[in-house]
Amino acid sequence: MATALRDLPAVAVTSDQWRIVKNGGFLALPEYQDKTKVTLTYHGKVRCVYQYDTQRQVFRPETMIDLSE
């Protein structure tokens, strides 16, 4: 069954993190490591879904939604 975006934890990213995200980079979000997926928001908009990579222990991009500024 697909998970709705509204059911995922939303993480507001900083401008520095946004530069990483919009280029497909990985993020360490230690406070969310118990979650499989999170949505990342920037300027109040959902921008993408990141999935936790257990081997690398970071979140990596799964679905990019809106990369506009």
Coordinates of N, CA and C in Angstrom, one line a residue:
M1 N 0.8 -1.2 0.0 CA 0.0 0.0 0.0 C 0.9 1.2 0.0
A2 N 0.6 2.2 -0.8 CA 1.3 3.5 -0.9 C 1.1 4.3 0.3
T3 N 2.1 5.0 0.7 CA 2.0 5.9 1.9 C 1.8 7.3 1.3
A4 N 0.8 8.0 1.9 CA 0.5 9.4 1.5 C 1.5 10.3 2.1
L5 N 1.8 11.4 1.4 CA 2.8 12.3 1.8 C 2.4 12.9 3.2
R6 N 1.2 13.1 3.4 CA 0.7 13.7 4.7 C 1.0 12.7 5.9
D7 N 1.2 11.4 5.6 CA 1.4 10.5 6.7 C 2.9 10.4 7.1
L8 N 3.8 11.0 6.3 CA 5.2 11.0 6.6 C 5.6 12.2 7.4
P9 N 6.6 12.0 8.3 CA 7.1 13.2 9.0 C 7.7 14.2 8.1
A10 N 7.4 15.5 8.3 CA 7.8 16.6 7.5 C 9.0 17.2 8.2
V11 N 10.1 17.4 7.4 CA 11.3 18.0 8.0 C 11.6 19.3 7.2
A12 N 11.6 20.4 7.9 CA 11.9 21.7 7.2 C 13.5 21.8 7.1
V13 N 13.9 22.0 5.9 CA 15.4 22.1 5.7 C 15.8 23.5 5.6
T14 N 17.1 23.7 6.0 CA 17.7 25.1 6.0 C 18.1 25.4 4.6
S15 N 18.6 26.6 4.4 CA 19.1 27.0 3.0 C 20.3 26.1 2.7
D16 N 21.2 25.9 3.6 CA 22.4 25.1 3.4 C 22.0 23.6 3.0
Q17 N 21.0 23.1 3.7 CA 20.6 21.7 3.4 C 19.9 21.7 2.1
W18 N 19.1 22.8 1.7 CA 18.4 22.8 0.5 C 19.4 22.7 -0.7
R19 N 20.5 23.4 -0.6 CA 21.5 23.3 -1.7 C 22.0 21.8 -1.9
I20 N 22.1 21.1 -0.8 CA 22.4 19.6 -0.9 C 21.3 18.8 -1.5
V21 N 20.1 19.1 -1.0 CA 18.9 18.3 -1.5 C 18.6 18.6 -3.0
K22 N 18.6 19.8 -3.4 CA 18.3 20.0 -4.8 C 19.3 19.5 -5.8
N23 N 20.4 19.1 -5.3 CA 21.4 18.4 -6.1 C 21.5 16.9 -5.9
G24 N 20.5 16.4 -5.2 CA 20.4 15.0 -5.0 C 21.3 14.4 -3.9
G25 N 21.8 15.2 -3.0 CA 22.7 14.8 -2.0 C 22.0 14.1 -0.8
F26 N 22.8 13.4 0.0 CA 22.4 12.7 1.1 C 22.3 13.7 2.3
L27 N 21.4 13.4 3.3 CA 21.4 14.2 4.5 C 21.4 13.3 5.7
A28 N 22.1 13.7 6.7 CA 22.1 13.0 8.0 C 21.0 13.7 8.9
L29 N 20.0 13.0 9.3 CA 19.0 13.6 10.1 C 18.8 12.7 11.3
P30 N 19.7 12.8 12.3 CA 19.8 11.8 13.4 C 18.5 11.7 14.1
E31 N 17.7 12.7 14.3 CA 16.5 12.7 15.0 C 15.4 11.9 14.3
Y32 N 15.6 11.6 13.0 CA 14.6 10.8 12.3 C 15.0 9.5 11.8
Q33 N 16.1 9.0 12.4 CA 16.7 7.7 11.9 C 15.8 6.5 12.2
D34 N 14.8 6.7 13.1 CA 13.8 5.6 13.4 C 12.7 5.6 12.3
K35 N 12.7 6.5 11.4 CA 11.7 6.6 10.3 C 12.3 6.0 9.0
T36 N 11.5 5.4 8.2 CA 11.9 4.9 7.0 C 12.0 6.0 5.9
K37 N 11.0 6.9 5.9 CA 10.9 7.9 4.9 C 10.4 9.2 5.6
V38 N 10.9 10.3 5.0 CA 10.4 11.7 5.5 C 10.2 12.5 4.2
T39 N 9.3 13.5 4.4 CA 9.2 14.5 3.4 C 10.1 15.7 3.8
L40 N 10.7 16.3 2.8 CA 11.5 17.5 3.1 C 10.8 18.7 2.6
T41 N 10.7 19.8 3.4 CA 10.0 21.0 3.0 C 11.0 22.1 3.0
Y42 N 10.8 23.1 2.1 CA 11.6 24.3 2.0 C 10.7 25.4 1.7
H43 N 10.7 26.5 2.4 CA 9.8 27.6 2.3 C 8.4 27.2 2.3
G44 N 8.0 26.2 3.2 CA 6.7 25.8 3.4 C 6.1 24.9 2.4
K45 N 6.9 24.4 1.4 CA 6.4 23.5 0.3 C 7.1 22.2 0.5
V46 N 6.3 21.1 0.2 CA 7.0 19.8 0.2 C 7.8 19.7 -1.1
R47 N 9.1 19.4 -1.0 CA 10.0 19.4 -2.1 C 10.3 18.0 -2.6
C48 N 10.4 17.0 -1.6 CA 10.8 15.7 -2.0 C 10.6 14.7 -0.8
V49 N 10.7 13.4 -1.2 CA 10.7 12.3 -0.2 C 12.1 11.7 -0.1
Y50 N 12.6 11.6 1.1 CA 13.9 11.0 1.3 C 13.7 9.7 2.1
Q51 N 14.5 8.7 1.8 CA 14.4 7.4 2.4 C 15.7 7.1 3.2
Y52 N 15.5 6.5 4.3 CA 16.7 6.2 5.2 C 17.5 5.0 4.6
D53 N 18.8 5.2 4.4 CA 19.7 4.2 3.9 C 20.4 3.6 5.1
T54 N 20.1 2.4 5.5 CA 20.6 1.8 6.7 C 22.1 1.5 6.6
Q55 N 22.6 1.2 5.4 CA 24.0 0.9 5.3 C 24.9 2.2 5.5
R56 N 24.4 3.3 4.9 CA 25.2 4.5 5.0 C 24.8 5.4 6.2
Q57 N 23.6 5.0 6.8 CA 23.1 5.7 7.9 C 22.8 7.2 7.6
V58 N 22.3 7.5 6.4 CA 21.8 8.8 6.0 C 20.6 8.6 5.2
F59 N 19.9 9.8 5.0 CA 18.7 9.8 4.2 C 19.2 10.1 2.7
R60 N 18.6 9.4 1.8 CA 18.9 9.6 0.4 C 17.6 9.9 -0.4
P61 N 17.7 10.6 -1.6 CA 16.5 10.9 -2.3 C 15.7 9.7 -2.8
E62 N 14.4 9.8 -2.7 CA 13.6 8.7 -3.3 C 12.8 9.3 -4.4
T63 N 12.1 10.4 -4.1 CA 11.2 11.1 -5.1 C 11.4 12.6 -5.0
M64 N 11.8 13.2 -6.1 CA 11.9 14.7 -6.1 C 10.6 15.2 -6.6
I65 N 10.0 16.2 -6.0 CA 8.7 16.7 -6.3 C 8.8 18.1 -6.9
D66 N 9.4 19.0 -6.2 CA 9.5 20.4 -6.6 C 10.9 21.0 -6.3
L67 N 11.7 21.3 -7.3 CA 13.0 21.8 -7.0 C 13.2 23.2 -7.3
S68 N 12.1 23.9 -7.6 CA 12.1 25.4 -7.8 C 12.5 26.1 -6.5
E69 N 13.0 27.3 -6.7 CA 13.3 28.1 -5.5 C 12.2 28.7 -4.8

